[in-house]
Coordinates of C-alpha atoms in Angstrom, one line a residue:
Chain A
X1241 CA 128.9 -20.0 131.0
X1242 CA 128.0 -19.1 127.4
X1243 CA 127.5 -15.4 126.7
X1244 CA 124.0 -14.2 126.1
X1245 CA 124.0 -11.2 123.8
X1246 CA 120.8 -9.6 122.7
X1247 CA 120.5 -6.5 120.5
X1248 CA 117.2 -4.5 120.6
X1249 CA 117.1 -2.7 117.3
X1250 CA 114.9 -1.3 114.5
X1251 CA 116.0 -2.2 111.0
X1252 CA 116.2 1.4 109.7
X1253 CA 118.3 2.7 112.6
X1254 CA 121.9 3.6 111.6
X1255 CA 122.8 3.6 115.3
X1256 CA 121.6 -0.1 115.6
X1257 CA 123.7 -0.9 112.6
X1258 CA 126.9 0.4 114.3
X1259 CA 126.3 -2.1 117.0
X1260 CA 125.6 -5.0 114.6
X1261 CA 128.8 -4.2 112.6
X1262 CA 130.9 -4.0 115.7
X1263 CA 129.5 -7.4 117.1
X1264 CA 130.2 -9.1 113.7
X1265 CA 133.7 -7.6 113.5
X1266 CA 134.4 -9.3 116.8
X1267 CA 132.7 -12.6 115.8
X1268 CA 130.2 -12.3 118.6
X1269 CA 127.0 -14.5 118.3
X1270 CA 124.0 -12.4 119.1
X1271 CA 120.2 -12.4 118.9
X1272 CA 118.6 -9.4 117.2
X1273 CA 115.1 -8.4 118.4
X1274 CA 113.2 -6.0 116.2
X1275 CA 111.3 -3.4 118.1
X1276 CA 108.0 -1.9 117.1
X1277 CA 108.8 1.8 118.0
X1278 CA 105.1 2.6 118.2
X1279 CA 104.7 -0.1 120.7
X1280 CA 107.9 -0.5 122.6
X1281 CA 108.5 -3.9 124.4
X1282 CA 108.5 -4.2 128.2
X1283 CA 112.1 -5.4 127.8
X1284 CA 113.2 -2.2 126.0
X1285 CA 111.5 0.1 128.5
X1286 CA 113.1 -1.9 131.3
X1287 CA 116.6 -2.0 129.8
X1288 CA 116.6 1.7 128.7
X1289 CA 114.2 3.5 131.1
X1290 CA 116.0 6.8 130.7
X1291 CA 115.8 7.3 126.9
X1292 CA 113.5 4.4 125.9
X1293 CA 115.3 4.1 122.6
X1294 CA 117.1 1.5 120.5
X1295 CA 119.7 0.3 120.1
X1296 CA 120.2 -1.5 123.5
X1297 CA 122.8 -4.2 123.9
X1298 CA 121.9 -6.7 126.6
X1299 CA 125.0 -8.7 127.7
X1300 CA 124.2 -11.5 130.2
X1301 CA 121.2 -9.5 131.3
X1302 CA 122.9 -6.2 131.7
X1303 CA 122.0 -3.3 129.4
X1304 CA 124.3 -0.9 127.6
X1305 CA 122.8 2.1 125.8
X1306 CA 123.9 4.8 123.3
X1307 CA 125.5 3.4 120.1
X1308 CA 129.0 4.8 120.5
X1309 CA 129.1 3.8 124.1
X1310 CA 128.0 0.3 123.1
X1311 CA 130.6 0.1 120.3
X1312 CA 133.4 1.0 122.8
X1313 CA 132.0 -1.6 125.2
X1314 CA 132.1 -4.2 122.5
X1315 CA 135.7 -3.2 121.7
X1316 CA 136.7 -3.6 125.3
X1317 CA 134.9 -6.8 126.0
X1318 CA 135.7 -9.0 122.9
X1319 CA 138.4 -9.6 120.3
X1320 CA 141.3 -7.8 121.9
X1321 CA 143.4 -9.0 118.9
X1322 CA 141.3 -7.0 116.5
X1323 CA 140.7 -3.6 118.2
X1324 CA 138.4 -1.0 116.7
X1325 CA 140.0 1.8 118.6
X1326 CA 143.7 2.5 118.4
X1327 CA 145.9 1.9 121.5
X1328 CA 147.6 5.4 121.5
X1329 CA 145.6 7.9 123.6
X1330 CA 146.0 10.7 121.1
X1331 CA 144.8 8.5 118.2
X1332 CA 141.9 7.3 120.4
X1333 CA 140.9 10.9 121.1
X1334 CA 141.0 11.6 117.4
X1335 CA 138.9 8.6 116.5
X1336 CA 136.3 9.6 119.2
X1337 CA 136.3 13.2 117.9
X1338 CA 135.4 12.1 114.4
X1339 CA 132.7 9.6 115.5
X1340 CA 131.3 12.5 117.6
X1341 CA 131.4 14.7 114.5
X1342 CA 129.3 12.1 112.7
X1343 CA 126.7 12.2 115.5
X1344 CA 126.7 16.0 115.7
X1345 CA 126.7 16.9 112.0
X1346 CA 125.9 14.0 109.7
X1347 CA 122.9 12.6 111.5
X1348 CA 121.1 15.9 112.1
X1349 CA 121.8 17.3 108.6
X1350 CA 120.6 14.0 107.0
X1351 CA 117.5 14.0 109.1
X1352 CA 116.7 17.6 108.5
X1353 CA 117.3 17.3 104.8
X1354 CA 114.7 14.5 104.7
X1355 CA 111.9 16.0 106.9
X1356 CA 112.1 19.7 106.1
X1357 CA 110.9 21.5 103.0
X1358 CA 111.7 24.6 101.0
X1359 CA 114.6 26.8 102.0
X1360 CA 115.2 24.9 105.3
X1361 CA 115.6 21.7 103.4
X1362 CA 118.1 23.3 101.0
X1363 CA 120.1 24.6 103.9
X1364 CA 120.1 21.1 105.4
X1365 CA 121.2 19.6 102.1
X1366 CA 124.0 22.1 102.0
X1367 CA 125.0 21.3 105.6
X1368 CA 125.0 17.6 104.8
X1369 CA 127.2 17.9 101.8
X1370 CA 129.6 20.3 103.6
X1371 CA 129.9 17.9 106.6
X1372 CA 130.5 15.0 104.2
X1373 CA 133.3 17.0 102.6
X1374 CA 134.9 17.7 105.9
X1375 CA 134.9 13.9 106.4
X1376 CA 136.3 13.4 102.9
X1377 CA 139.1 15.8 103.8
X1378 CA 139.8 13.8 107.0
X1379 CA 139.8 10.5 105.1
X1380 CA 142.1 11.8 102.4
X1381 CA 143.8 8.9 100.5
X1382 CA 143.7 6.5 103.4
X1383 CA 141.8 3.2 103.0
X1384 CA 139.9 3.8 106.2
X1385 CA 139.6 6.7 108.6
X1386 CA 142.1 5.2 111.0
X1387 CA 144.6 4.2 108.3
X1388 CA 144.9 0.7 107.0
X1389 CA 142.5 -1.0 109.4
X1390 CA 138.8 -0.8 109.5
X1391 CA 137.9 0.8 112.9
X1392 CA 135.8 3.0 115.2
X1393 CA 135.2 5.9 112.9
X1394 CA 134.3 3.7 109.9
X1395 CA 131.8 1.8 112.1
X1396 CA 130.3 5.1 113.3
X1397 CA 129.8 6.5 109.7
X1398 CA 129.2 3.5 107.4
X1399 CA 125.5 3.0 108.4
X1400 CA 124.7 6.5 107.1
X1401 CA 125.7 5.4 103.6
X1402 CA 122.4 3.6 103.3
X1403 CA 120.7 7.0 103.3
X1404 CA 122.8 8.3 100.4
X1405 CA 120.5 7.2 97.7
X1406 CA 117.5 8.7 99.4
X1407 CA 119.2 12.0 100.2
X1408 CA 120.6 12.5 96.7
X1409 CA 117.3 11.6 95.0
X1410 CA 115.3 14.0 97.2
X1411 CA 118.0 16.7 97.1
X1412 CA 118.8 16.3 93.5
X1413 CA 122.5 16.1 93.8
X1414 CA 125.1 13.4 93.3
X1415 CA 127.2 12.3 96.3
X1416 CA 129.8 10.6 94.2
X1417 CA 130.4 13.9 92.4
X1418 CA 130.6 15.8 95.7
X1419 CA 132.6 13.3 97.7
X1420 CA 134.2 10.6 95.5
X1421 CA 136.6 9.4 98.2
X1422 CA 133.8 8.8 100.6
X1423 CA 131.9 6.8 98.0
X1424 CA 135.0 4.7 97.3
X1425 CA 135.5 4.2 101.0
X1426 CA 131.8 3.0 101.2
X1427 CA 132.5 0.4 98.5
X1428 CA 135.5 -0.8 100.4
X1429 CA 133.6 -1.1 103.6
X1430 CA 130.8 -3.0 101.9
X1431 CA 133.2 -5.7 101.0
X1432 CA 133.5 -6.6 104.6
X1433 CA 131.1 -9.3 105.6
X1434 CA 130.3 -7.5 108.9
X1435 CA 129.1 -4.5 107.0
X1436 CA 127.3 -6.2 104.0
X1437 CA 125.4 -8.5 106.4
X1438 CA 124.4 -5.6 108.7
X1439 CA 123.2 -2.8 106.5
X1440 CA 119.7 -2.8 105.0
X1441 CA 119.3 -2.4 101.2
X1442 CA 119.3 1.3 100.4
X1443 CA 116.4 1.0 97.9
X1444 CA 114.2 -0.7 100.5
X1445 CA 115.2 2.0 103.0
X1446 CA 114.3 4.7 100.4
X1447 CA 110.8 3.2 99.8
X1448 CA 110.3 3.0 103.6
X1449 CA 111.3 6.6 104.1
X1450 CA 109.1 7.8 101.3
X1451 CA 106.1 5.8 102.7
X1452 CA 106.7 7.3 106.2
X1453 CA 107.0 10.8 104.8
X1454 CA 103.7 10.4 102.9
X1455 CA 102.0 9.1 106.1
X1456 CA 103.4 12.0 108.1
X1457 CA 102.2 14.5 105.5
X1458 CA 98.7 13.0 105.5
X1459 CA 98.4 13.4 109.2
Chain B
X670 CA 161.4 16.6 127.4
X671 CA 159.2 18.6 129.7
X672 CA 155.5 18.4 128.9
X673 CA 153.7 21.4 127.5
X674 CA 150.0 21.4 128.3
X675 CA 147.9 24.3 127.2
X676 CA 144.2 24.7 127.7
X677 CA 142.4 27.1 125.5
X678 CA 139.4 28.1 127.5
X679 CA 136.8 30.7 128.5
X680 CA 136.2 31.2 132.2
X681 CA 132.4 30.7 132.3
X682 CA 132.5 27.6 130.1
X683 CA 131.0 24.5 131.7
X684 CA 133.0 22.4 129.3
X685 CA 136.3 24.1 130.0
X686 CA 135.6 23.5 133.7
X687 CA 135.5 19.8 133.1
X688 CA 139.0 19.9 131.5
X689 CA 140.3 22.0 134.4
X690 CA 139.0 19.7 137.0
X691 CA 140.4 16.6 135.3
X692 CA 143.8 18.1 134.8
X693 CA 144.0 19.2 138.4
X694 CA 142.7 15.8 139.6
X695 CA 145.7 14.3 137.8
X696 CA 148.1 16.9 139.2
X697 CA 149.0 18.1 135.6
X698 CA 150.6 21.5 135.3
X699 CA 148.9 23.5 132.6
X700 CA 148.8 26.9 131.1
X701 CA 145.2 28.2 130.8
X702 CA 144.8 30.7 128.0
X703 CA 141.6 32.8 128.1
X704 CA 140.0 33.2 124.6
X705 CA 138.0 36.2 123.5
X706 CA 135.2 34.3 121.7
X707 CA 134.3 37.4 119.7
X708 CA 137.8 37.4 118.4
X709 CA 139.2 33.9 118.4
X710 CA 142.9 33.5 118.4
X711 CA 144.8 32.1 115.4
X712 CA 145.9 29.3 117.7
X713 CA 142.3 28.3 118.5
X714 CA 141.3 28.4 114.8
X715 CA 144.4 26.3 113.9
X716 CA 143.9 23.8 116.7
X717 CA 140.1 23.3 116.3
X718 CA 139.4 24.2 112.7
X719 CA 136.4 21.9 112.6
X720 CA 134.3 23.4 115.4
X721 CA 136.4 26.5 116.3
X722 CA 135.3 26.2 119.9
X723 CA 136.8 26.0 123.3
X724 CA 137.9 24.1 125.3
X725 CA 140.9 22.8 123.4
X726 CA 143.7 20.9 125.1
X727 CA 147.1 21.2 123.4
X728 CA 149.5 18.5 124.6
X729 CA 153.0 18.9 123.3
X730 CA 151.5 20.8 120.3
X731 CA 148.8 18.3 119.5
X732 CA 145.1 19.3 120.0
X733 CA 142.4 17.3 121.7
X734 CA 138.9 18.7 121.3
X735 CA 135.4 18.1 122.8
X736 CA 135.3 18.1 126.6
X737 CA 134.4 14.5 127.4
X738 CA 136.9 13.2 124.8
X739 CA 139.4 15.5 126.5
X740 CA 138.6 14.1 130.0
X741 CA 139.0 10.5 128.7
X742 CA 142.3 11.5 127.0
X743 CA 143.5 13.1 130.3
X744 CA 142.5 9.9 132.2
X745 CA 144.4 7.7 129.7
X746 CA 147.5 9.8 129.6
X747 CA 148.2 10.8 133.2
X748 CA 147.8 9.4 136.8
X749 CA 147.0 5.8 136.1
X750 CA 147.0 5.2 139.9
X751 CA 143.9 7.5 140.2
X752 CA 141.6 6.7 137.3
X753 CA 138.5 8.7 136.6
X754 CA 136.9 5.9 134.7
X755 CA 136.4 2.5 136.2
X756 CA 138.3 -0.5 134.9
X757 CA 135.3 -2.8 134.4
X758 CA 133.8 -2.4 130.8
X759 CA 130.2 -2.4 131.9
X760 CA 130.9 0.2 134.6
X761 CA 132.8 2.2 132.1
X762 CA 129.9 2.1 129.7
X763 CA 127.6 3.2 132.5
X764 CA 129.8 6.1 133.4
X765 CA 130.0 7.2 129.7
X766 CA 126.2 6.8 129.4
X767 CA 125.6 9.2 132.3
X768 CA 128.1 11.8 131.1
X769 CA 126.4 11.6 127.7
X770 CA 123.1 12.2 129.5
X771 CA 124.4 15.4 131.0
X772 CA 125.4 16.6 127.5
X773 CA 122.1 15.5 125.8
X774 CA 119.7 16.5 128.5
X775 CA 121.0 18.8 131.2
X776 CA 122.9 21.2 129.0
X777 CA 120.1 21.9 126.5
X778 CA 117.6 22.2 129.3
X779 CA 119.9 24.7 131.1
X780 CA 120.3 26.8 128.0
X781 CA 116.6 27.0 127.4
X782 CA 115.8 27.8 131.0
X783 CA 118.4 30.6 131.2
X784 CA 117.5 31.9 127.7
X785 CA 113.8 31.9 128.2
X786 CA 113.2 31.2 131.9
X787 CA 109.8 29.7 131.0
X788 CA 107.9 27.1 133.0
X789 CA 108.2 24.1 130.7
X790 CA 111.9 24.5 130.3
X791 CA 112.4 24.8 134.1
X792 CA 110.2 21.7 134.6
X793 CA 112.3 19.8 132.1
X794 CA 115.5 20.9 133.8
X795 CA 114.3 19.8 137.2
X796 CA 113.1 16.5 135.9
X797 CA 116.5 15.8 134.4
X798 CA 118.2 16.8 137.6
X799 CA 115.9 14.4 139.5
X800 CA 116.9 11.5 137.1
X801 CA 120.5 12.2 138.0
X802 CA 119.6 12.4 141.7
X803 CA 118.0 9.0 141.3
X804 CA 121.1 7.6 139.7
X805 CA 123.3 9.1 142.5
X806 CA 121.1 7.7 145.2
X807 CA 122.9 7.4 148.5
X808 CA 126.4 7.1 147.0
X809 CA 129.1 9.7 147.7
X810 CA 129.8 10.0 144.0
X811 CA 128.2 8.8 140.9
X812 CA 130.8 5.9 140.6
X813 CA 130.5 5.0 144.2
X814 CA 133.1 6.0 146.8
X815 CA 135.6 7.7 144.4
X816 CA 135.3 11.0 142.6
X817 CA 135.2 10.1 138.9
X818 CA 134.1 10.7 135.3
X819 CA 130.4 11.4 135.8
X820 CA 131.2 13.8 138.7
X821 CA 133.7 15.7 136.5
X822 CA 131.1 15.9 133.7
X823 CA 128.3 17.3 135.9
X824 CA 130.0 19.4 138.7
X825 CA 130.5 22.4 136.5
X826 CA 126.7 22.8 136.3
X827 CA 126.7 23.6 140.0
X828 CA 128.3 27.0 139.3
X829 CA 125.0 27.8 137.4
X830 CA 122.7 26.8 140.3
X831 CA 122.5 30.2 141.8
X832 CA 121.6 31.9 138.5
X833 CA 119.0 29.3 137.7
X834 CA 117.3 29.5 141.0
X835 CA 117.2 33.3 140.9
X836 CA 116.0 33.5 137.2
X837 CA 113.5 30.7 137.3
X838 CA 112.5 31.1 140.9
X839 CA 113.0 27.7 142.5
X840 CA 115.2 26.0 145.0
X841 CA 117.4 23.2 143.8
X842 CA 118.1 22.1 147.3
X843 CA 114.4 21.5 147.8
X844 CA 114.0 19.6 144.6
X845 CA 117.2 17.6 144.6
X846 CA 118.8 17.6 148.1
X847 CA 121.1 14.7 147.4
X848 CA 122.5 16.4 144.3
X849 CA 123.2 19.6 146.3
X850 CA 125.0 17.5 149.1
X851 CA 127.0 15.8 146.4
X852 CA 128.0 19.2 144.8
X853 CA 129.2 20.5 148.2
X854 CA 131.2 17.3 148.7
X855 CA 132.8 17.8 145.3
X856 CA 133.6 21.4 146.1
X857 CA 135.7 20.2 149.0
X858 CA 138.1 18.8 146.5
X859 CA 140.8 21.3 145.5
X860 CA 140.6 20.4 141.9
X861 CA 136.9 21.4 141.8
X862 CA 137.2 24.5 144.1
X863 CA 140.0 25.9 142.0
X864 CA 138.3 25.2 138.6
X865 CA 134.8 26.5 139.1
X866 CA 134.3 30.3 139.0
X867 CA 132.6 32.2 141.8
X868 CA 128.8 31.7 141.3
X869 CA 128.0 35.4 141.8
X870 CA 130.6 36.6 139.3
X871 CA 129.2 34.0 136.9
X872 CA 125.7 35.2 137.6
X873 CA 126.6 38.8 136.7
X874 CA 128.2 37.5 133.5
X875 CA 125.2 35.3 132.5
X876 CA 122.7 38.1 133.1
X877 CA 124.7 40.6 131.1
X878 CA 124.9 38.2 128.1
X879 CA 121.6 36.4 128.5
X880 CA 120.3 37.4 125.1
X881 CA 123.2 36.0 123.3
X882 CA 124.2 33.0 125.3
X883 CA 126.6 31.1 123.2
X884 CA 128.8 29.4 125.6
X885 CA 131.1 27.4 123.4
X886 CA 131.8 23.9 124.3

């Protein structure tokens, strides 16, 4: 029986892009369905009744939710010859720790930096840069977070690179100056087809965020 | 070489309790070191420089941080004959989803309810517990017949039930009877009974530090 793999997503979501990249790394054929988040589909509400959020991966009719849980599922289900997580338990725990760090720190700082104003926004910008520097420290001189192979932590972080242009424009700073190794790592990741095909154009994303922000302010 | 397993912990920590339960489920001998969170040890700061929080598991000198990551590490390292996570990828994903739900929903709702004891927070907490009760259904444990990952992630919250019921004036047994029955079933396990603090002692602690609840993960 052929696998049926559906991804419920929204084009700007960095979490959805994690899933896309993981599926493409494993060479899995899938069908992306773009959700209208102001009018969620019956399928989304049925497949993720608890959180009602994208992304949701539907594999042969069964849903998997929460992006990092989905990426681990993809890793366990397909392409055992090209694992995203290392095999050693300690290295796996380390990879999971850093992906969790991206969720706890990078996402919230980036979001706050975008939506807040004044002093609160400055604090969020500072937090974002500090968090990125911690990641730069962890990356060091390695090609990827796990060493020589593209893996779990890279998948968890790379989608946020599409926000860099928006954040540095709004916050008036330069990410390449603050975190040159992270920027070099981004360029390296973008050479992978799985990443280049999955991430939206950062200028298109910036225009979208600006338009949304204006709408929000007008309300 | 004998294994050295140290757990840096703080006795009321819900997250530390998860690690204690998991280690005991696997029969791992460990040395629990109580941290003074107002005066963190050099070892803690060295082993968890990023978050500076407990619990931290130190296995033969190498640190593992973040309670759910720790529980998965414990599961992968010891006692393969008694796994906490299922072997089927979809069931594993399901277990991880529900443990994540506890972290995302139950913990923040708990903190708000205890911190402010106001009606909306209490309502949210009860709603979240009911979602979990729905997921448990008539099963013995969240994964079915065997005590496992989701049970480990949630059972520490039972030690807070007495405090919540008293502070926010409601009966968890009335709202979520299956969950209470499940908790009592878990408490019959030595790993759980030994790892959860006495709820009255915990109640005294929570009340005395209510204004500055900062239970580190």
